Amino acid sequence: MIVISPIQEGILKALGRYKFLTSKQAWKLIGNKNLQTIYNDLRTLRERGFVDCIVYGGVSKSGTMEKLNYLTSKGAKVTAEIDGKNIDQVRHPKSTNTLVKNDFFHRIYTIDLMIAFDAWAEKNEHETIFFDTYFHKTGSQRKQNDGPLKGKTRVEIGSNNFIDPDGIFLFRTQQKEHLQILEVANGLDSKRIIQQIRNVVYASYQGYVSEKYKVKTGPKILIAFERESTMKAVIQRIGLDEYLRNFDDLSKYLFFALQEDARDGWEECWHDVAGNKVSVWA
């Protein structure tokens, strides 16, 4: 019989949901336990072979080394038993060959926003149908019958093009289902972000995203920025962009927020294409 403490069980379940977590993210999810307790329990879980981690080859903004924790196959099996799920429902890397380190901060910022959304949805009693991210994978590098390995959010556009949004998720309120696309915009390159928005808007308006997920409603597009200056520059560029002017009612489908604000208050932070604060899900 495997003996696991309640805190360790909470960590395993959280990793099974988000696939990757830093110690501080796990601490936020577990609740008001001492951070050192989370460090100690993660170390114990690693020593027992339930958890492993990616050690980032640098330092975080706070000056400390970061580790991105994930379930091993052994840990995923135990988590499935604890949660009463099939192991395929427990998110974990199927192979360490697919672990990528060069998107470390982008990955943890995406997870931060996923956590913020989950907290908002739970508080408002909304039902989350799914929340896929670019680092949740489908297919296989080894098994040809499973198809090629790719991110679950990949949306094919015809036979020669595709988009890979950072997140695509669906939730249900009492009124209806809401399909959402999330892009996590880091850095200062507003030109690159505008091109990314063009591609996602095209795929959305042409119905490719709704078709992939077999949802009747069209998606709303959420762009979460690391820097306020970049967000303002993008909003200004959109007002002048001739390509994006071809899409009707863009103000009803495209929204912007700062990542920091979204983490602190998911619902209250979004702006429309004119820069006005709006209620996206009213």
PDB file of C-alpha atoms in Angstrom, residues 6-139:
ATOM      1  CA  PRO A   6      -2.722  14.915   2.043  1.00  0.00           C
ATOM      2  CA  ILE A   7      -0.401  17.685   0.832  1.00  0.00           C
ATOM      3  CA  GLN A   8       1.510  15.265  -1.411  1.00  0.00           C
ATOM      4  CA  GLU A   9      -1.796  13.960  -2.763  1.00  0.00           C
ATOM      5  CA  GLY A  10      -2.841  17.538  -3.555  1.00  0.00           C
ATOM      6  CA  ILE A  11       0.433  18.139  -5.384  1.00  0.00           C
ATOM      7  CA  LEU A  12       0.028  14.983  -7.469  1.00  0.00           C
ATOM      8  CA  LYS A  13      -3.549  15.899  -8.425  1.00  0.00           C
ATOM      9  CA  ALA A  14      -2.491  19.430  -9.371  1.00  0.00           C
ATOM     10  CA  LEU A  15       0.328  18.106 -11.559  1.00  0.00           C
ATOM     11  CA  GLY A  16      -2.152  15.730 -13.181  1.00  0.00           C
ATOM     12  CA  ARG A  17      -4.273  18.738 -14.106  1.00  0.00           C
ATOM     13  CA  TYR A  18      -1.615  21.242 -15.243  1.00  0.00           C
ATOM     14  CA  LYS A  19       1.174  18.843 -16.328  1.00  0.00           C
ATOM     15  CA  PHE A  20       3.917  21.227 -15.136  1.00  0.00           C
ATOM     16  CA  LEU A  21       4.125  23.343 -11.979  1.00  0.00           C
ATOM     17  CA  THR A  22       6.750  25.351 -10.165  1.00  0.00           C
ATOM     18  CA  SER A  23       6.898  24.998  -6.390  1.00  0.00           C
ATOM     19  CA  LYS A  24       5.205  28.387  -5.963  1.00  0.00           C
ATOM     20  CA  GLN A  25       2.391  27.441  -8.320  1.00  0.00           C
ATOM     21  CA  ALA A  26       1.833  24.233  -6.371  1.00  0.00           C
ATOM     22  CA  TRP A  27       1.866  26.259  -3.140  1.00  0.00           C
ATOM     23  CA  LYS A  28      -0.840  28.586  -4.507  1.00  0.00           C
ATOM     24  CA  LEU A  29      -3.006  25.643  -5.519  1.00  0.00           C
ATOM     25  CA  ILE A  30      -2.613  23.678  -2.288  1.00  0.00           C
ATOM     26  CA  GLY A  31      -3.602  26.619  -0.107  1.00  0.00           C
ATOM     27  CA  ASN A  32      -2.229  28.276   3.004  1.00  0.00           C
ATOM     28  CA  LYS A  33       0.593  25.840   3.735  1.00  0.00           C
ATOM     29  CA  ASN A  34       4.130  27.044   4.318  1.00  0.00           C
ATOM     30  CA  LEU A  35       6.122  27.241   1.073  1.00  0.00           C
ATOM     31  CA  GLN A  36       8.955  25.271   2.644  1.00  0.00           C
ATOM     32  CA  THR A  37       6.478  22.442   3.259  1.00  0.00           C
ATOM     33  CA  ILE A  38       5.767  22.323  -0.483  1.00  0.00           C
ATOM     34  CA  TYR A  39       9.511  22.265  -1.244  1.00  0.00           C
ATOM     35  CA  ASN A  40       9.979  19.398   1.198  1.00  0.00           C
ATOM     36  CA  ASP A  41       7.031  17.380  -0.109  1.00  0.00           C
ATOM     37  CA  LEU A  42       8.107  17.839  -3.730  1.00  0.00           C
ATOM     38  CA  ARG A  43      11.575  16.634  -2.795  1.00  0.00           C
ATOM     39  CA  THR A  44      10.047  13.580  -1.105  1.00  0.00           C
ATOM     40  CA  LEU A  45       7.903  12.868  -4.166  1.00  0.00           C
ATOM     41  CA  ARG A  46      10.985  13.106  -6.393  1.00  0.00           C
ATOM     42  CA  GLU A  47      12.919  10.771  -4.107  1.00  0.00           C
ATOM     43  CA  ARG A  48      10.070   8.242  -4.306  1.00  0.00           C
ATOM     44  CA  GLY A  49      10.034   8.439  -8.099  1.00  0.00           C
ATOM     45  CA  PHE A  50       6.572  10.002  -8.422  1.00  0.00           C
ATOM     46  CA  VAL A  51       7.785  13.407  -9.635  1.00  0.00           C
ATOM     47  CA  ASP A  52      10.703  14.686 -11.666  1.00  0.00           C
ATOM     48  CA  CYS A  53      11.625  18.190 -12.748  1.00  0.00           C
ATOM     49  CA  ILE A  54      13.202  20.339 -15.421  1.00  0.00           C
ATOM     50  CA  VAL A  55      15.941  22.514 -13.952  1.00  0.00           C
ATOM     51  CA  TYR A  56      16.097  25.757 -15.856  1.00  0.00           C
ATOM     52  CA  GLY A  57      19.639  26.782 -16.725  1.00  0.00           C
ATOM     53  CA  GLY A  58      19.344  30.297 -15.372  1.00  0.00           C
ATOM     54  CA  VAL A  59      17.678  32.291 -12.645  1.00  0.00           C
ATOM     55  CA  SER A  60      14.179  33.645 -12.241  1.00  0.00           C
ATOM     56  CA  LYS A  61      13.325  37.325 -11.893  1.00  0.00           C
ATOM     57  CA  SER A  62      13.485  36.875  -8.124  1.00  0.00           C
ATOM     58  CA  GLY A  63      17.071  35.632  -8.421  1.00  0.00           C
ATOM     59  CA  THR A  64      16.465  31.981  -7.544  1.00  0.00           C
ATOM     60  CA  MET A  65      16.783  28.814  -9.574  1.00  0.00           C
ATOM     61  CA  GLU A  66      13.494  27.565 -10.982  1.00  0.00           C
ATOM     62  CA  LYS A  67      12.341  23.967 -11.283  1.00  0.00           C
ATOM     63  CA  LEU A  68       9.388  22.859 -13.342  1.00  0.00           C
ATOM     64  CA  ASN A  69       7.903  19.734 -11.753  1.00  0.00           C
ATOM     65  CA  TYR A  70       5.977  17.015 -13.582  1.00  0.00           C
ATOM     66  CA  LEU A  71       4.631  13.530 -12.939  1.00  0.00           C
ATOM     67  CA  THR A  72       6.664  10.491 -13.906  1.00  0.00           C
ATOM     68  CA  SER A  73       4.860   7.480 -15.356  1.00  0.00           C
ATOM     69  CA  LYS A  74       4.921   5.974 -11.868  1.00  0.00           C
ATOM     70  CA  GLY A  75       3.480   9.171 -10.411  1.00  0.00           C
ATOM     71  CA  ALA A  76       0.792   9.355 -13.094  1.00  0.00           C
ATOM     72  CA  LYS A  77      -0.317   5.813 -12.272  1.00  0.00           C
ATOM     73  CA  VAL A  78      -0.596   6.628  -8.564  1.00  0.00           C
ATOM     74  CA  THR A  79      -2.437   9.887  -9.321  1.00  0.00           C
ATOM     75  CA  ALA A  80      -4.925   8.057 -11.554  1.00  0.00           C
ATOM     76  CA  GLU A  81      -5.644   5.628  -8.716  1.00  0.00           C
ATOM     77  CA  ILE A  82      -6.087   8.460  -6.204  1.00  0.00           C
ATOM     78  CA  ASP A  83      -8.348  10.452  -8.516  1.00  0.00           C
ATOM     79  CA  GLY A  84     -10.292   7.485  -9.869  1.00  0.00           C
ATOM     80  CA  LYS A  85      -9.293   8.283 -13.452  1.00  0.00           C
ATOM     81  CA  ASN A  86      -7.868   6.476 -16.420  1.00  0.00           C
ATOM     82  CA  ILE A  87      -4.132   7.170 -16.681  1.00  0.00           C
ATOM     83  CA  ASP A  88      -4.719   8.852 -20.054  1.00  0.00           C
ATOM     84  CA  GLN A  89      -6.685  11.535 -18.192  1.00  0.00           C
ATOM     85  CA  VAL A  90      -3.670  12.374 -16.024  1.00  0.00           C
ATOM     86  CA  ARG A  91      -1.366  14.845 -17.750  1.00  0.00           C
ATOM     87  CA  HIS A  92       2.271  13.858 -17.715  1.00  0.00           C
ATOM     88  CA  PRO A  93       5.117  13.698 -20.255  1.00  0.00           C
ATOM     89  CA  LYS A  94       5.062  10.361 -22.046  1.00  0.00           C
ATOM     90  CA  SER A  95       8.758  10.719 -22.870  1.00  0.00           C
ATOM     91  CA  THR A  96      11.512  12.941 -21.507  1.00  0.00           C
ATOM     92  CA  ASN A  97      12.758  13.308 -25.097  1.00  0.00           C
ATOM     93  CA  THR A  98       9.925  15.787 -25.720  1.00  0.00           C
ATOM     94  CA  LEU A  99      10.722  18.102 -22.808  1.00  0.00           C
ATOM     95  CA  VAL A 100      11.704  21.547 -24.059  1.00  0.00           C
ATOM     96  CA  LYS A 101      13.498  24.092 -21.906  1.00  0.00           C
ATOM     97  CA  ASN A 102      13.718  27.147 -24.160  1.00  0.00           C
ATOM     98  CA  ASP A 103      10.107  28.190 -23.474  1.00  0.00           C
ATOM     99  CA  PHE A 104      10.425  27.966 -19.684  1.00  0.00           C
ATOM    100  CA  PHE A 105       8.957  31.341 -18.688  1.00  0.00           C
ATOM    101  CA  HIS A 106       6.373  31.299 -21.464  1.00  0.00           C
ATOM    102  CA  ARG A 107       5.221  27.935 -20.177  1.00  0.00           C
ATOM    103  CA  ILE A 108       4.886  28.991 -16.544  1.00  0.00           C
ATOM    104  CA  TYR A 109       3.073  32.212 -17.544  1.00  0.00           C
ATOM    105  CA  THR A 110       0.592  30.101 -19.543  1.00  0.00           C
ATOM    106  CA  ILE A 111       0.059  27.860 -16.513  1.00  0.00           C
ATOM    107  CA  ASP A 112      -0.419  30.935 -14.290  1.00  0.00           C
ATOM    108  CA  LEU A 113      -3.286  32.044 -16.521  1.00  0.00           C
ATOM    109  CA  MET A 114      -4.795  28.572 -16.615  1.00  0.00           C
ATOM    110  CA  ILE A 115      -4.759  28.543 -12.800  1.00  0.00           C
ATOM    111  CA  ALA A 116      -6.363  32.005 -12.705  1.00  0.00           C
ATOM    112  CA  PHE A 117      -9.115  30.923 -15.087  1.00  0.00           C
ATOM    113  CA  ASP A 118      -9.792  27.735 -13.107  1.00  0.00           C
ATOM    114  CA  ALA A 119     -10.128  29.742  -9.871  1.00  0.00           C
ATOM    115  CA  TRP A 120     -12.562  32.171 -11.539  1.00  0.00           C
ATOM    116  CA  ALA A 121     -14.613  29.380 -13.117  1.00  0.00           C
ATOM    117  CA  GLU A 122     -14.861  27.491  -9.815  1.00  0.00           C
ATOM    118  CA  LYS A 123     -15.833  30.647  -7.901  1.00  0.00           C
ATOM    119  CA  ASN A 124     -18.618  31.393 -10.392  1.00  0.00           C
ATOM    120  CA  GLU A 125     -19.715  27.751 -10.649  1.00  0.00           C
ATOM    121  CA  HIS A 126     -18.917  27.509 -14.353  1.00  0.00           C
ATOM    122  CA  GLU A 127     -18.157  24.067 -15.760  1.00  0.00           C
ATOM    123  CA  THR A 128     -14.821  23.708 -17.553  1.00  0.00           C
ATOM    124  CA  ILE A 129     -15.230  21.222 -20.394  1.00  0.00           C
ATOM    125  CA  PHE A 130     -11.538  21.243 -21.353  1.00  0.00           C
ATOM    126  CA  PHE A 131      -8.471  23.455 -21.259  1.00  0.00           C
ATOM    127  CA  ASP A 132      -5.792  22.442 -23.759  1.00  0.00           C
ATOM    128  CA  THR A 133      -2.401  24.125 -24.046  1.00  0.00           C
ATOM    129  CA  TYR A 134       0.391  23.947 -26.607  1.00  0.00           C
ATOM    130  CA  PHE A 135       2.484  21.718 -24.318  1.00  0.00           C
ATOM    131  CA  HIS A 136      -0.297  19.159 -23.958  1.00  0.00           C
ATOM    132  CA  LYS A 137       0.516  16.705 -26.728  1.00  0.00           C
ATOM    133  CA  THR A 138      -1.299  14.289 -28.966  1.00  0.00           C
ATOM    134  CA  GLY A 139       0.192  11.614 -31.216  1.00  0.00           C
TER     135      GLY A 139
END
